[in-house]
């Protein structure tokens, strides 16, 4: 790939995947992306008429050999200035001392029920957080036939369960949170980029979603607590009967908060 001139790159469509691309995006590029808001602080243009010279992708096999960032990085020029961050979208209005909860969802465009934690654990986490004095804020995007809950949605104080927030609002919400709680998904790189503590509650599909697959040693001081199933399934299958049972969950989650 000739990097002596502006490059046209089509990146992956996922929100989390888009965030993972940021350290490698270089000045003068044209990005074909679903989320230009994530790159608004960079000197790039968007969705130009040119044909992409590069189209990034990865598979469970490439992640098995490295991690999500490494799998994306192999398509793009190396950088000596790795910086994992996101733009500053300002404070989310009228909220303080709050926690963001991302419940497990089923998506038609990425059907991966294997990786979701059991919804009952998110409900229990919500109860513990509320009793600890936090305002709990639930975020999802319910769309009939396209995205729907994998189980029961937590009874949070504030619900954004129907896609009410745009991308800047969503990023701002996470950036100001005391803690982010959920399974694998876009909330993980978002919390990492803003240095927000995150408690990961795992389901299955550990071959692609173990913590070391979702982060990178170059990310500075990740603030993470992990709760895994008693028999964490190491498969890489989107659909699999993974054993997601977590014994003594309430005690383990409370210990994470402490």
Short mmCIF file of C-alpha atoms in Angstrom, two decimals:
data_model
loop_
_atom_site.label_atom_id
_atom_site.label_comp_id
_atom_site.label_asym_id
_atom_site.label_seq_id
_atom_site.Cartn_x
_atom_site.Cartn_y
_atom_site.Cartn_z
CA UNK A 1 0.00 0.00 0.00
CA UNK A 2 1.43 3.38 -1.05
CA UNK A 3 1.29 5.59 2.03
CA UNK A 4 2.90 8.60 0.31
CA UNK A 5 -0.54 9.97 -0.60
CA UNK A 6 -3.89 10.14 1.19
CA UNK A 7 -5.35 6.69 1.56
CA UNK A 8 -8.93 5.58 1.23
CA UNK A 9 -9.80 2.99 3.88
CA UNK A 10 -13.05 1.18 4.63
CA UNK A 11 -13.17 0.13 8.27
CA UNK A 12 -15.41 -2.40 9.99
CA UNK A 13 -18.98 -1.30 10.74
CA UNK A 14 -19.21 -2.24 14.42
CA UNK A 15 -19.16 0.58 16.95
CA UNK A 16 -16.54 -1.13 19.11
CA UNK A 17 -14.51 -2.17 16.07
CA UNK A 18 -14.49 1.44 14.86
CA UNK A 19 -13.02 2.59 18.17
CA UNK A 20 -10.30 -0.06 17.94
CA UNK A 21 -9.17 1.48 14.61
CA UNK A 22 -8.42 4.93 16.03
CA UNK A 23 -4.74 4.43 17.00
CA UNK A 24 -3.86 3.61 13.39
CA UNK A 25 -5.77 6.30 11.47
CA UNK A 26 -3.36 8.74 9.88
CA UNK A 27 -3.57 12.34 8.75
CA UNK A 28 -5.03 12.92 5.31
CA UNK A 29 -6.88 9.65 4.96
CA UNK A 30 -10.40 9.23 3.69
CA UNK A 31 -12.42 6.90 5.89
CA UNK A 32 -15.46 4.95 4.82
CA UNK A 33 -17.16 4.51 8.19
CA UNK A 34 -20.59 4.25 9.74
CA UNK A 35 -19.42 6.40 12.66
CA UNK A 36 -17.59 9.55 11.47
CA UNK A 37 -18.37 11.15 14.87
CA UNK A 38 -15.70 8.91 16.44
CA UNK A 39 -12.97 10.49 14.30
CA UNK A 40 -14.07 14.12 14.28
CA UNK A 41 -10.92 15.29 16.10
CA UNK A 42 -8.62 13.72 13.48
CA UNK A 43 -7.46 15.30 10.22
CA UNK A 44 -9.38 12.96 7.93
CA UNK A 45 -12.26 13.11 5.45
CA UNK A 46 -15.20 10.76 5.28
CA UNK A 47 -16.93 8.56 2.75
CA UNK A 48 -15.35 10.11 -0.32
CA UNK A 49 -16.23 8.83 -3.76
CA UNK A 50 -13.00 6.91 -4.22
CA UNK A 51 -12.71 3.15 -4.06
CA UNK A 52 -11.14 1.99 -0.78
CA UNK A 53 -7.55 0.83 -1.13
CA UNK A 54 -7.89 -1.13 2.10
CA UNK A 55 -10.86 -2.88 3.69
CA UNK A 56 -10.15 -4.05 7.22
CA UNK A 57 -11.55 -7.31 8.55
CA UNK A 58 -10.81 -10.10 10.98
CA UNK A 59 -11.97 -13.57 11.90
CA UNK A 60 -11.98 -15.65 15.06
CA UNK A 61 -8.85 -17.35 13.72
CA UNK A 62 -6.86 -14.11 13.46
CA UNK A 63 -8.01 -13.03 16.93
CA UNK A 64 -6.88 -16.40 18.27
CA UNK A 65 -3.36 -15.57 17.06
CA UNK A 66 -3.31 -12.06 18.51
CA UNK A 67 -6.11 -9.82 19.88
CA UNK A 68 -8.80 -7.60 18.38
CA UNK A 69 -6.48 -4.62 18.02
CA UNK A 70 -3.72 -6.76 16.53
CA UNK A 71 -6.16 -8.33 14.07
CA UNK A 72 -7.17 -4.85 12.85
CA UNK A 73 -3.63 -3.51 12.92
CA UNK A 74 -2.36 -6.05 10.39
CA UNK A 75 -4.31 -4.24 7.66
CA UNK A 76 -2.92 -0.79 8.46
CA UNK A 77 0.50 0.87 8.67
CA UNK A 78 2.33 0.53 11.96
CA UNK A 79 2.41 3.53 14.25
CA UNK A 80 5.09 4.67 16.68
CA UNK A 81 2.55 6.82 18.52
CA UNK A 82 -0.08 4.35 19.70
CA UNK A 83 -2.77 6.34 21.50
CA UNK A 84 -6.04 4.74 22.54
CA UNK A 85 -8.53 7.54 23.10
CA UNK A 86 -11.78 9.14 21.93
CA UNK A 87 -12.91 12.75 21.38
CA UNK A 88 -14.13 14.85 24.28
CA UNK A 89 -17.89 15.27 23.81
CA UNK A 90 -18.44 17.23 27.00
CA UNK A 91 -20.35 16.24 30.13
CA UNK A 92 -23.57 14.30 29.96
CA UNK A 93 -26.20 16.68 31.38
CA UNK A 94 -28.05 16.32 34.69
CA UNK A 95 -26.39 13.14 35.90
CA UNK A 96 -23.88 12.42 38.66
CA UNK A 97 -22.68 9.41 40.63
CA UNK A 98 -24.03 7.08 37.99
CA UNK A 99 -23.17 3.70 36.53
CA UNK A 100 -23.75 2.60 32.94
CA UNK A 101 -25.19 -0.90 32.51
CA UNK A 102 -25.13 -2.56 29.11
CA UNK A 103 -27.55 -5.52 29.17
CA UNK A 104 -27.00 -8.53 26.89
CA UNK A 105 -28.65 -8.05 23.51
CA UNK A 106 -29.22 -10.18 20.42
CA UNK A 107 -28.42 -8.50 17.12
CA UNK A 108 -29.49 -9.73 13.72
CA UNK A 109 -26.42 -8.24 11.99
CA UNK A 110 -24.07 -9.96 14.46
CA UNK A 111 -25.92 -12.91 15.90
CA UNK A 112 -23.69 -14.05 18.76
CA UNK A 113 -25.74 -15.29 21.72
CA UNK A 114 -22.79 -17.39 22.89
CA UNK A 115 -20.84 -14.41 24.19
CA UNK A 116 -23.64 -12.82 26.23
CA UNK A 117 -23.70 -13.18 30.02
CA UNK A 118 -26.92 -14.37 31.61
CA UNK A 119 -29.30 -11.45 32.03
CA UNK A 120 -30.06 -12.41 35.64
CA UNK A 121 -26.52 -11.40 36.60
CA UNK A 122 -27.00 -7.93 35.13
CA UNK A 123 -30.26 -7.64 37.09
CA UNK A 124 -28.42 -8.63 40.29
CA UNK A 125 -25.61 -6.17 39.54
CA UNK A 126 -28.19 -3.43 39.05
CA UNK A 127 -29.77 -4.21 42.43
CA UNK A 128 -26.40 -4.13 44.22
CA UNK A 129 -25.42 -0.85 42.59
CA UNK A 130 -28.70 0.79 43.49
CA UNK A 131 -28.39 -0.35 47.10
CA UNK A 132 -24.87 1.12 47.11
CA UNK A 133 -26.33 4.52 46.23
CA UNK A 134 -25.53 4.73 42.53
CA UNK A 135 -27.91 5.92 39.84
CA UNK A 136 -28.05 3.12 37.30
CA UNK A 137 -28.41 3.97 33.61
CA UNK A 138 -29.26 1.24 31.11
CA UNK A 139 -28.25 1.55 27.45
CA UNK A 140 -29.48 -0.58 24.56
CA UNK A 141 -31.11 -0.22 21.16
CA UNK A 142 -34.24 -2.32 20.90
CA UNK A 143 -35.49 -2.70 17.32
CA UNK A 144 -38.13 -5.25 16.41
CA UNK A 145 -36.50 -8.12 14.56
CA UNK A 146 -33.10 -6.40 14.46
CA UNK A 147 -31.96 -6.05 18.07
CA UNK A 148 -33.68 -7.32 21.17
CA UNK A 149 -32.86 -8.29 24.77
CA UNK A 150 -31.26 -11.62 25.54
CA UNK A 151 -33.38 -12.14 28.64
CA UNK A 152 -34.91 -9.49 30.90
CA UNK A 153 -33.67 -5.90 30.84
CA UNK A 154 -32.44 -4.60 34.22
CA UNK A 155 -34.86 -2.33 36.08
CA UNK A 156 -32.51 0.64 36.07
CA UNK A 157 -33.25 4.16 37.30
CA UNK A 158 -32.82 5.69 33.82
CA UNK A 159 -33.57 3.78 30.63
CA UNK A 160 -32.09 4.45 27.24
CA UNK A 161 -33.23 1.14 25.84
CA UNK A 162 -34.62 2.29 22.51
CA UNK A 163 -31.68 4.03 20.85
CA UNK A 164 -32.49 7.47 22.28
CA UNK A 165 -28.83 8.53 22.39
CA UNK A 166 -26.73 9.53 19.40
CA UNK A 167 -23.02 8.63 19.27
CA UNK A 168 -21.68 11.80 20.96
CA UNK A 169 -24.27 11.45 23.74
CA UNK A 170 -23.47 7.76 24.19
CA UNK A 171 -19.73 8.42 24.42
CA UNK A 172 -20.32 11.32 26.82
CA UNK A 173 -22.49 9.12 29.02
CA UNK A 174 -19.79 6.46 29.34
CA UNK A 175 -17.00 9.01 29.83
CA UNK A 176 -18.70 10.44 32.93
CA UNK A 177 -19.68 7.13 34.54
CA UNK A 178 -18.26 5.88 37.82
CA UNK A 179 -18.28 2.32 36.46
CA UNK A 180 -19.41 0.51 33.32
CA UNK A 181 -20.98 -2.93 33.74
CA UNK A 182 -21.68 -5.47 31.00
CA UNK A 183 -20.36 -8.25 28.85
CA UNK A 184 -18.18 -7.91 25.73
CA UNK A 185 -19.25 -5.18 23.31
CA UNK A 186 -18.70 -1.55 22.31
CA UNK A 187 -18.73 -0.45 25.95
CA UNK A 188 -15.37 -2.16 26.53
CA UNK A 189 -13.19 -0.08 24.16
CA UNK A 190 -15.22 3.02 25.07
CA UNK A 191 -14.45 2.60 28.79
CA UNK A 192 -10.82 1.83 27.99
CA UNK A 193 -10.49 4.95 25.86
CA UNK A 194 -11.88 7.19 28.60
CA UNK A 195 -10.14 5.46 31.51
CA UNK A 196 -13.45 4.53 33.13
CA UNK A 197 -13.48 1.45 35.39
CA UNK A 198 -15.33 -1.49 33.87
CA UNK A 199 -16.64 -4.68 35.40
CA UNK A 200 -16.85 -7.42 32.78
CA UNK A 201 -19.45 -10.14 33.35
CA UNK A 202 -18.73 -12.95 30.94
CA UNK A 203 -20.97 -15.45 29.23
CA UNK A 204 -19.23 -17.77 26.78
CA UNK A 205 -17.23 -17.63 23.54
CA UNK A 206 -14.05 -17.06 25.51
CA UNK A 207 -11.82 -17.90 22.57
CA UNK A 208 -12.54 -14.45 21.12
CA UNK A 209 -13.71 -12.50 24.13
CA UNK A 210 -11.31 -13.19 26.99
CA UNK A 211 -9.97 -9.98 28.44
CA UNK A 212 -6.59 -10.31 26.72
CA UNK A 213 -8.43 -10.51 23.38
CA UNK A 214 -10.32 -7.24 24.00
CA UNK A 215 -7.39 -5.10 25.08
CA UNK A 216 -3.73 -4.61 24.23
CA UNK A 217 -0.56 -4.16 26.32
CA UNK A 218 -0.12 -0.70 24.78
CA UNK A 219 -3.33 0.58 26.41
CA UNK A 220 -2.21 2.40 29.53
CA UNK A 221 -3.53 1.39 32.95
CA UNK A 222 -6.79 -0.33 32.02
CA UNK A 223 -9.15 -0.32 35.00
CA UNK A 224 -10.89 -3.68 34.88
CA UNK A 225 -12.56 -6.24 37.08
CA UNK A 226 -13.57 -9.59 35.59
CA UNK A 227 -16.23 -12.09 36.61
CA UNK A 228 -16.06 -15.31 34.59
CA UNK A 229 -18.35 -18.33 34.61
CA UNK A 230 -17.20 -21.21 36.76
CA UNK A 231 -16.40 -23.17 33.59
CA UNK A 232 -15.62 -20.39 31.13
CA UNK A 233 -16.12 -21.83 27.65
CA UNK A 234 -13.14 -21.14 25.38
CA UNK A 235 -15.03 -21.71 22.13
CA UNK A 236 -15.05 -19.23 19.24
CA UNK A 237 -18.56 -20.10 18.09
CA UNK A 238 -21.27 -17.46 17.75
CA UNK A 239 -23.87 -20.06 18.65
CA UNK A 240 -22.87 -22.62 21.26
CA UNK A 241 -24.33 -24.03 24.44
CA UNK A 242 -21.67 -22.42 26.64
CA UNK A 243 -21.98 -22.96 30.38
CA UNK A 244 -22.55 -19.42 31.72
CA UNK A 245 -23.19 -20.24 35.38
CA UNK A 246 -21.41 -18.03 37.92
CA UNK A 247 -21.59 -19.29 41.48
CA UNK A 248 -21.95 -16.79 44.32
CA UNK A 249 -22.32 -13.94 41.84
CA UNK A 250 -23.56 -11.30 44.30
CA UNK A 251 -20.50 -11.70 46.52
CA UNK A 252 -18.12 -11.60 43.55
CA UNK A 253 -19.73 -8.49 42.11
CA UNK A 254 -19.75 -6.70 45.45
CA UNK A 255 -16.06 -7.53 45.83
CA UNK A 256 -15.40 -5.89 42.45
CA UNK A 257 -17.05 -2.68 43.62
CA UNK A 258 -14.99 -2.66 46.76
#
